[in-house]
Coordinates of C-alpha atoms in Angstrom, one line a residue:
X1 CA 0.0 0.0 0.0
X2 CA 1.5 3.5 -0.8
X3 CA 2.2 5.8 2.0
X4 CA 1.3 9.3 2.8
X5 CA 5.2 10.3 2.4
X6 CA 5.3 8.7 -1.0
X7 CA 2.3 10.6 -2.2
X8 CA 4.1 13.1 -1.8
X9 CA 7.5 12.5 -2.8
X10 CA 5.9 11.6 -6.6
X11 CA 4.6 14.4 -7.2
X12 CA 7.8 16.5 -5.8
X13 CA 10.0 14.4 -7.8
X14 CA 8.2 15.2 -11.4
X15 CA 8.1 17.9 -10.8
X16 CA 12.0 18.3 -10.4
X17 CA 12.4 16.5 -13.5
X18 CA 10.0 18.3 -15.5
X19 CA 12.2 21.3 -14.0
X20 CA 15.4 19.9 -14.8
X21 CA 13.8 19.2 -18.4
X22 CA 13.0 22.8 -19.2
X23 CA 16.5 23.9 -17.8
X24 CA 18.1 21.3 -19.9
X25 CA 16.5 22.7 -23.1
X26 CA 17.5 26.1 -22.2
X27 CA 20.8 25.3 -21.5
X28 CA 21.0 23.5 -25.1
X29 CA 19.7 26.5 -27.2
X30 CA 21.7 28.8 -24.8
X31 CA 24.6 27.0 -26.0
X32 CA 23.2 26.7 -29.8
X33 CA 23.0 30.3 -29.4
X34 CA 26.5 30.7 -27.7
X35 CA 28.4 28.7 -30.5
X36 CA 26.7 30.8 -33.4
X37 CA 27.5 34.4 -31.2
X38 CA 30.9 33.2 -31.5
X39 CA 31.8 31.7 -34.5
X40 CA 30.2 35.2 -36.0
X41 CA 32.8 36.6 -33.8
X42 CA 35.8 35.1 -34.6
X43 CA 35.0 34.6 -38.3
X44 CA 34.7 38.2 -38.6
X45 CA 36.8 39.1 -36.4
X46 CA 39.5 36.8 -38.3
X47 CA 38.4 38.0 -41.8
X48 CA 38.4 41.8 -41.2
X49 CA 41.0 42.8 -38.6
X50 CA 41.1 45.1 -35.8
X51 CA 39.7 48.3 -37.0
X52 CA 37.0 46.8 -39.1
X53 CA 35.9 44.0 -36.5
X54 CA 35.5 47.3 -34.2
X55 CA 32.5 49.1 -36.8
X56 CA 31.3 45.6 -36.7
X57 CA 31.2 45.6 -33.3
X58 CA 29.3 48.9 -33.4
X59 CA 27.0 47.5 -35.5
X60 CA 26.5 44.9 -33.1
X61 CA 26.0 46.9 -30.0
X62 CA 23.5 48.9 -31.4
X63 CA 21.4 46.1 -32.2
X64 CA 21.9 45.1 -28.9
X65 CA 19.8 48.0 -28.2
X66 CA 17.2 47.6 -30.7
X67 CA 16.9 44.2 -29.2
X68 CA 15.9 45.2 -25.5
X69 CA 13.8 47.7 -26.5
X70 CA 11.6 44.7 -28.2
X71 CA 11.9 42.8 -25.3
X72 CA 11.0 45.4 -22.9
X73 CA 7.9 46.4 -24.8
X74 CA 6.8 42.5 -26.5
X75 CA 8.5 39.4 -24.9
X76 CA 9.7 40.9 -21.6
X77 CA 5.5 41.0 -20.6
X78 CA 4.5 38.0 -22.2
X79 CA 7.5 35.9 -20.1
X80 CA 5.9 37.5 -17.0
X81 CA 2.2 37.1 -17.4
X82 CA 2.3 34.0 -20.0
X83 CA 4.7 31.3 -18.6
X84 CA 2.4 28.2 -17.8
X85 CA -0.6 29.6 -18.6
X86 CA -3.8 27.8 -20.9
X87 CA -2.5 27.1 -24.1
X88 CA -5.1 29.2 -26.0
X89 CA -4.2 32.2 -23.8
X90 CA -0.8 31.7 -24.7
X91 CA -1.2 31.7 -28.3
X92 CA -3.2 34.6 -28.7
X93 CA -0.4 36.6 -26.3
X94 CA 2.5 35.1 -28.6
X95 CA 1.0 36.7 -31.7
X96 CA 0.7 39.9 -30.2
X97 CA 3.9 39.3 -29.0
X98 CA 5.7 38.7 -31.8
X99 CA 3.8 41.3 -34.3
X100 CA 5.3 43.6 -32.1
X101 CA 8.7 42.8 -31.8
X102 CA 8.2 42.6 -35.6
X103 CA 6.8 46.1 -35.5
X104 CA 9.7 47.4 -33.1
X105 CA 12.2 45.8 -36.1
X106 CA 10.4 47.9 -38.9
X107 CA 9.9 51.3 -37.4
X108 CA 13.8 51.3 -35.9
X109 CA 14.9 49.1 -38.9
X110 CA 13.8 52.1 -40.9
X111 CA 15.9 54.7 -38.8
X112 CA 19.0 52.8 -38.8
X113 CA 19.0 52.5 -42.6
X114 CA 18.5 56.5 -42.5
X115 CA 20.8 57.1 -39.8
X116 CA 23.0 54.8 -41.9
X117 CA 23.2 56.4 -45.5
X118 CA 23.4 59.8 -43.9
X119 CA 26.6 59.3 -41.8
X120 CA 27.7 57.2 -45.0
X121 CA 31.3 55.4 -44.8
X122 CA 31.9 51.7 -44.0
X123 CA 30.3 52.8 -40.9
X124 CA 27.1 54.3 -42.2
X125 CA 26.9 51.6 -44.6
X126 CA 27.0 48.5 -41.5
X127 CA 24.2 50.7 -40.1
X128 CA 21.8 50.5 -43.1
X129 CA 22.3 47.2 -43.5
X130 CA 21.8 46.5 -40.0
X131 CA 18.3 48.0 -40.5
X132 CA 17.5 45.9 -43.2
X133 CA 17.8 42.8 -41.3
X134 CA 16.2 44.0 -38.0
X135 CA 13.0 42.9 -38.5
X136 CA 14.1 39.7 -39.0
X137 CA 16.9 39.4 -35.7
X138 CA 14.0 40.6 -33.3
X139 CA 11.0 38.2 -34.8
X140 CA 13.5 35.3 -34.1
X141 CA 14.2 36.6 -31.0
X142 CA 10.3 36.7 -30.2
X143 CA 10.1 32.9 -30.9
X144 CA 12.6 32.0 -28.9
X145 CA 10.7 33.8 -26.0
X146 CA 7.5 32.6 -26.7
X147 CA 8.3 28.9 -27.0
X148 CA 10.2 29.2 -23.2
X149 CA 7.0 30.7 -21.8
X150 CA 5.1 27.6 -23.3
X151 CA 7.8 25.3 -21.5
X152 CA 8.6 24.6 -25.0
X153 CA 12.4 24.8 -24.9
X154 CA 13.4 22.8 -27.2
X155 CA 11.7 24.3 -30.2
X156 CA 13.3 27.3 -29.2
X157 CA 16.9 25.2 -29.6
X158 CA 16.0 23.8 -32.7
X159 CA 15.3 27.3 -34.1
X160 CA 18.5 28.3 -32.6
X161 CA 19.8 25.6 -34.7
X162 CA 18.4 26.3 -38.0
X163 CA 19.7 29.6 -37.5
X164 CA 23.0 28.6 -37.1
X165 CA 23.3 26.3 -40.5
X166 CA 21.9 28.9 -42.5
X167 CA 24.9 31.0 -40.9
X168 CA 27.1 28.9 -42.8
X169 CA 26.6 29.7 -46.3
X170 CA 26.0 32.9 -45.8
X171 CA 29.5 33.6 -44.1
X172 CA 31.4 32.2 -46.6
X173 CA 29.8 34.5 -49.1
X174 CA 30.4 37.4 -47.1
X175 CA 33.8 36.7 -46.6
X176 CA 34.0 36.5 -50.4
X177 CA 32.8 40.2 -50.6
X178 CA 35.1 41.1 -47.3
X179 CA 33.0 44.0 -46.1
X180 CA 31.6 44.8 -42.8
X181 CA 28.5 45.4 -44.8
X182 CA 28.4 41.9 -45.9
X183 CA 28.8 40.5 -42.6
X184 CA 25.5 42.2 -41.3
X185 CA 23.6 41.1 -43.5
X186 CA 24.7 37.6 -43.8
X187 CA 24.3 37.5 -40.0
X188 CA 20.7 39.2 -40.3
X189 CA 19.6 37.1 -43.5
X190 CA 20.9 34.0 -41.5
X191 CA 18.2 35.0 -38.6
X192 CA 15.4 36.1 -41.2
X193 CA 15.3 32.5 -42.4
X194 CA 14.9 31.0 -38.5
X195 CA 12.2 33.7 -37.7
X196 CA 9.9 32.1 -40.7
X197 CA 10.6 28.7 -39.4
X198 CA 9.7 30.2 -36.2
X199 CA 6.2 30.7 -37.2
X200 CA 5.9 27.1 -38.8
X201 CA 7.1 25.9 -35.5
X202 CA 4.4 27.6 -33.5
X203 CA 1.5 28.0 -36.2
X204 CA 1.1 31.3 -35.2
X205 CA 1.9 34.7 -37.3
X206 CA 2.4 37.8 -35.8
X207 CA -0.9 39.6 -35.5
X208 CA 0.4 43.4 -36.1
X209 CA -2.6 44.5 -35.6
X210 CA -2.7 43.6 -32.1
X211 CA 0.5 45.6 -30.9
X212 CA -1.3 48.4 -29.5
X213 CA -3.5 46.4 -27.5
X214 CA -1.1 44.5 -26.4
X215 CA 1.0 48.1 -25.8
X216 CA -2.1 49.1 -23.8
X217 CA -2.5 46.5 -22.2
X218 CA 0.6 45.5 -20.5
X219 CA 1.8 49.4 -20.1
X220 CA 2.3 48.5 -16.3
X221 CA 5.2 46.3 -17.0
X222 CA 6.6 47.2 -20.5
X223 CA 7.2 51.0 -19.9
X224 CA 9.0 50.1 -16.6
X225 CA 11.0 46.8 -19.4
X226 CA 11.9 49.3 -21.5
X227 CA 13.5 51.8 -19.4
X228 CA 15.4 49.3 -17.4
X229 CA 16.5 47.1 -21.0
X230 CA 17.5 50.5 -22.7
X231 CA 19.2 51.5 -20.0
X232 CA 21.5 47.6 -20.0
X233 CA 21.6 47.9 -23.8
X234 CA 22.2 51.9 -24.3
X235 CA 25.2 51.4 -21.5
X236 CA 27.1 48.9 -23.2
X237 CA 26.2 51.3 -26.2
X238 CA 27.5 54.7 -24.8
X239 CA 31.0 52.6 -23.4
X240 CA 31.4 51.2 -26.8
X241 CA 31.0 54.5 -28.4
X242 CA 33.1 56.6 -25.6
X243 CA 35.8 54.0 -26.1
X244 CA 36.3 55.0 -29.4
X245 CA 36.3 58.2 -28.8
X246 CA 39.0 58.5 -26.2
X247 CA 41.2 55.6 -27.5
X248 CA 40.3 54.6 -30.8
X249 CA 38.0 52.4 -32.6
X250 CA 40.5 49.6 -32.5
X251 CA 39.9 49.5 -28.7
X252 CA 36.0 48.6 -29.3
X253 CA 37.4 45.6 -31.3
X254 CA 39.7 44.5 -28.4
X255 CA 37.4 44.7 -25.8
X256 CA 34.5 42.8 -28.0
X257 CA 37.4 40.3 -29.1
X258 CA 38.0 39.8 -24.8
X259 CA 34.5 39.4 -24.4
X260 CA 34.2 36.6 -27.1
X261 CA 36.6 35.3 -25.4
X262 CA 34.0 34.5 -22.6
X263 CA 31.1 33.9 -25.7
X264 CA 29.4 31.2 -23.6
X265 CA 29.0 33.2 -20.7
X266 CA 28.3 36.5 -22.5
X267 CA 25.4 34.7 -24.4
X268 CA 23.6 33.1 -21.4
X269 CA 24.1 36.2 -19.6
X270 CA 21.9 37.8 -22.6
X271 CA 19.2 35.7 -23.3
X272 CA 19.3 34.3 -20.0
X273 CA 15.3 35.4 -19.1
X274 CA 14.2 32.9 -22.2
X275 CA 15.1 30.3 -19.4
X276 CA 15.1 31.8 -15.8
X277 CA 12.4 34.4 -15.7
X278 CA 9.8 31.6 -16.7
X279 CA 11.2 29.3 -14.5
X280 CA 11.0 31.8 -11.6
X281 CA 7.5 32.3 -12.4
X282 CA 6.7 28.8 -11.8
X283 CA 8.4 28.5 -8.5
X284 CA 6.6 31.3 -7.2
X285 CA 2.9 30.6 -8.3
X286 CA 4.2 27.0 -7.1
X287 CA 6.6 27.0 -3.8
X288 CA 6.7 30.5 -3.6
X289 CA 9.2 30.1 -0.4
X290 CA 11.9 28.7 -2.3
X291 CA 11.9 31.8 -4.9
X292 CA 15.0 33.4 -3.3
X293 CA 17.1 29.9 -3.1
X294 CA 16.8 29.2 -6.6
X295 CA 17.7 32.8 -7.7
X296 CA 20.9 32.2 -5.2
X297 CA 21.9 29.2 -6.5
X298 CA 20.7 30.4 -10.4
X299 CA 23.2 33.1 -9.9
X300 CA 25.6 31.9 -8.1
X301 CA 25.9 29.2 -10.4
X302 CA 26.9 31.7 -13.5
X303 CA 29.0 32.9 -11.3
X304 CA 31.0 30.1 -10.2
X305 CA 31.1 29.3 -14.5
X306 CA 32.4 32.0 -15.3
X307 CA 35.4 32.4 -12.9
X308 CA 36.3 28.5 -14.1
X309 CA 36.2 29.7 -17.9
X310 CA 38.5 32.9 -17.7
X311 CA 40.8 30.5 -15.6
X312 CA 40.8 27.9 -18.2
X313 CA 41.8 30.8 -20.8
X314 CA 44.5 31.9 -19.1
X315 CA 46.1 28.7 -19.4
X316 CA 45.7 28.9 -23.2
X317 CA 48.8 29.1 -25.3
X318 CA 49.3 32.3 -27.9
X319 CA 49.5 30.3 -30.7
X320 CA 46.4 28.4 -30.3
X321 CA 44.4 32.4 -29.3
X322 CA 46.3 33.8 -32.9
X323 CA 44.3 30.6 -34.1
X324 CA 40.9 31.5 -33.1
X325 CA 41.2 35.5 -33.0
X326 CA 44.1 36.4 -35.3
X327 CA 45.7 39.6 -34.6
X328 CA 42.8 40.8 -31.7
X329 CA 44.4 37.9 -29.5
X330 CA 47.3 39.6 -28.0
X331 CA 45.9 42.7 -27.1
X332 CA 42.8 40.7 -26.2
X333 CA 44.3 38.4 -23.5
X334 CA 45.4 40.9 -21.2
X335 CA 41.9 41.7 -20.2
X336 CA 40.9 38.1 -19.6
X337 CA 41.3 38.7 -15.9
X338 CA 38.8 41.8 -15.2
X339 CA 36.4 40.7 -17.9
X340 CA 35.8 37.6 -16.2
X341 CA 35.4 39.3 -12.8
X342 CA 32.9 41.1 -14.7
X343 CA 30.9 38.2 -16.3
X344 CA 30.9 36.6 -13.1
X345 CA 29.4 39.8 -11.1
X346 CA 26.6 40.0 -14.1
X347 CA 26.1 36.3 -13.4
X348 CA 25.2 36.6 -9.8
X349 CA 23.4 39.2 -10.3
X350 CA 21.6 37.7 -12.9
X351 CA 19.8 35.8 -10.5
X352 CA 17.9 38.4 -8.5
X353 CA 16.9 40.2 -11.9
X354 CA 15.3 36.8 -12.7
X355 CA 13.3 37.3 -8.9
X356 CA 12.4 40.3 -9.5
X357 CA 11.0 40.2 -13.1
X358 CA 8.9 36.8 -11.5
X359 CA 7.4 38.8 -9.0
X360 CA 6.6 41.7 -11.0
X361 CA 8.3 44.3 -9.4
X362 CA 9.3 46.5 -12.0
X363 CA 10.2 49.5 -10.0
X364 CA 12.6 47.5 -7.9
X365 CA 14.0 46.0 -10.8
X366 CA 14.1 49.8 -13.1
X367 CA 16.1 51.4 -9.8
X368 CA 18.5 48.5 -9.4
X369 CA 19.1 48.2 -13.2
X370 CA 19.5 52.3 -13.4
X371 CA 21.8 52.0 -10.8
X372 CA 23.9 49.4 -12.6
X373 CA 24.0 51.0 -16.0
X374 CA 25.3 54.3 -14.0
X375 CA 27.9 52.2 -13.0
X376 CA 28.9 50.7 -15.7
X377 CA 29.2 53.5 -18.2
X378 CA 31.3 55.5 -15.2
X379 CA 33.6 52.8 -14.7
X380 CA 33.7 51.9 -18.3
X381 CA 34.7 55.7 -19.5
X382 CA 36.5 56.6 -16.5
X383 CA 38.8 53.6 -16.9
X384 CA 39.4 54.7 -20.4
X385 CA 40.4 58.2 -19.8
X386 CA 42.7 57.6 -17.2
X387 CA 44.5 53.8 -17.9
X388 CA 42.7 53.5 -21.8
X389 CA 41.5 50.0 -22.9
X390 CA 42.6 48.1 -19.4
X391 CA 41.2 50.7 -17.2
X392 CA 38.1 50.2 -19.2
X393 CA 38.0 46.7 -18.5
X394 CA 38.8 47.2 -14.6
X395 CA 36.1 49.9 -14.3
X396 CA 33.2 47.6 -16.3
X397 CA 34.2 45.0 -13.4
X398 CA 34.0 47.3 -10.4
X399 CA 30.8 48.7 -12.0
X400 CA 29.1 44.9 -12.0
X401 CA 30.0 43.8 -9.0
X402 CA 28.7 47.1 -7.1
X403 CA 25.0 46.5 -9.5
X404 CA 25.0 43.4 -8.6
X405 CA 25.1 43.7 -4.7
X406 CA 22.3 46.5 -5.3
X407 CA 20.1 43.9 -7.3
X408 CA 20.0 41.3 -4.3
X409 CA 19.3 43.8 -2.0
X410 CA 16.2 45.0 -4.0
X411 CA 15.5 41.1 -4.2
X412 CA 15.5 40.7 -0.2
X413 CA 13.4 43.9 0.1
X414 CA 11.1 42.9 -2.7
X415 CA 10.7 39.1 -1.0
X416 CA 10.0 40.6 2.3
X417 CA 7.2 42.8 1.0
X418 CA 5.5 39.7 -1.0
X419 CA 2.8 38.5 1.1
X420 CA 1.3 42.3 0.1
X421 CA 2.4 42.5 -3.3
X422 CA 1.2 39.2 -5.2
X423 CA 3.0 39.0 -8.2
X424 CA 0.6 40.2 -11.7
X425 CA -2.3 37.6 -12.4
X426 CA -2.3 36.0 -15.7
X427 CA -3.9 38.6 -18.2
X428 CA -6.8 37.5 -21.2
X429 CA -3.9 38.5 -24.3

């Protein structure tokens, strides 16, 4: 006869495993995602040299901006209010969802590609291409968010993966042309093609016409998103930017070239909410007393990674770094040490952002994320003006560490006040 303790062991147990699943798949398109990041990286970076790899990185930054501000406004609210919800009520949120990331691509797309043939250049020219593909890079994004909130990680990896064999032609072509120019757009195009597998995978297409409801909507949470993301994104934007003003554009090209360096960190560390924020959710609706253990050990975790990584690279010989970067490696491996520091202080503080975004509290999470991009641009610039590319680097990993500390103290205030601040209910999309 079965026992009262088994009863409830079962259920405990599959649940674990159907946690452990969902991480699994997350951890597989993380690293799908990771390998693509940085074989764009290096192949470029390999193909163009310093000063070109360094507009490329530009380029790159910038849609690192673009990117946030979707997720702010589209996938950002949808993670929160549509992780294991009905199944109808998550489709009819993804295509909102996703017709406005798609939106968000076309309206900045169309800026950039302005923005672009006015500054003209190699530089202006990245920049309109860059706008081209937009629409495409933020639509594949949206999938990739959408299928986590469904618990559906690994159609999210297998569109990762498609996306990273159409990569493959496409570099080789663009390393036949040998522009910057090329490169954007065979890295776009590549992401264009996953985005329409995207919407054969879900059977949904993005419902444009729904983006200002779904603005309205969810204005609670994605005005408070977009701040905060704009603020992550347009930081690393403004350092990338005021490096190359004070030492050169070659230095943007050796710090990005460092911070490939750490590409499977780096990568996690971006798209980590596909995986954590979801996951958070659950544990609150579900043991909501164990929230603030499993952001711990979720950050703690990166943490622990990435310390073990930028060990391992220091260990690595010159010849075999001259192999993977080229001529970025030598001036690339003497920031190993505070880049790492500083992946591993955005890892742990990776973890309370994931808390915080679960329990909805966007004003804790705007201040602590304001705070940190303050930081981070200070110690960034102020680095660079007084030691140049290595005083960069130190001040970026002073600058994490200190947001970091402030995010897990909004964490523990934001835990303490939850019994009066229920997270969000789910929402009708």
């Amino acid at each position: 006869m079965t026992t009262e303790g088994e009863k409830t062991t079962a259920p405990a147990t599959n649940a674990g495993r159907a946690l452990a699943g969902r991480l699994s798949w997350g951890l597989a398109d993380q690293a799908a995602s990771s390998l693509s990041n940085f074989a764009v990286g290096v192949y470029v970076a390999r193909s163009l040299g310093v000063t070109a790899f360094g507009v490329f990185s530009l380029a790159w930054v910038t849609y690192g901006l673009v990117l946030n501000v979707s997720r702010g406004l589209a996938t950002d609210p949808l993670m929160v209010r549509f992780s294991a919800v009905p199944e109808a009520s998550w489709r009819g949120a993804a295509a909102r969802a996703s017709g406005t990331a798609l939106g968000v691509g076309a309206a900045l797309g169309a800026v950039s590609v302005v923005a672009g043939l006015g500054l003209g250049g190699r530089a202006g020219l990245a920049f309109a291409c860059l706008g081209v593909v937009l629409p495409g890079l933020l639509l594949q994004d949206a999938w990739r968010f959408a299928f986590f909130a469904a618990g559906a990680g690994r159609k999210a990896f297998v569109n990762d993966v498609v996306w990273g064999v159409a990569l493959v032609p496409a570099l080789l072509v663009a390393a036949r042309v040998g522009s910057v120019a090329a490169f954007v757009l065979a890295w776009g195009g590549s992401a264009a093609v996953a985005a329409g597998y995207g919407c054969l995978q879900s059977g949904i297409r993005p419902r444009a016409a729904g983006v200002r409801a779904w603005l309205r909507d969810h204005r609670d949470l994605g005005s408070r998103y977009l701040i905060e993301n704009v603020s992550n994104s347009g930081a690393a934007q403004l350092r990338a930017y005021g490096l190359g003003a004070i030492v050169g554009v070659g230095a943007v090209g050796v710090i990005r070239g460092a911070e490939l360096l750490l590409g499977p960190f780096m990568a996690v560390l971006m798209g980590l909410s596909l995986v954590t924020v979801a996951e958070a959710a659950r544990v609150l609706r579900r043991a909501p007393h164990r929230l603030g253990r499993f952001c711990l050990l979720l950050g703690g975790a990166q943490a622990a990674a990435a310390l073990l990584w930028g060990a391992a690279l220091l260990l690595v010989p010159d010849r075999l770094g001259e192999l993977v970067l080229g001529d970025v490696w030598s001036s690339a491996a003497e920031l190993i040490v505070p880049v790492t520091l500083g992946v591993a202080g955005a890892g742990l503080g990776t973890g309370a952002a994931a808390g915080l975004r679960a329990l909805g509290a966007a004003r804790r999470s705007l201040r602590s994320q304001l705070f940190a991009s303050a930081c981070y641009v200070g110690g960034g610039l102020g680095g660079a003006a007084v030691a140049g590319t290595v005083g960069s680097a130190w001040g970026v990993a002073a600058a994490t560490v200190c947001g970091s500390a402030v995010w897990w103290l909004h964490l523990r205030s934001a835990l303490r006040e939850r019994p009066h601040n229920p997270v969000s209910e789910e929402r009708t999309p």
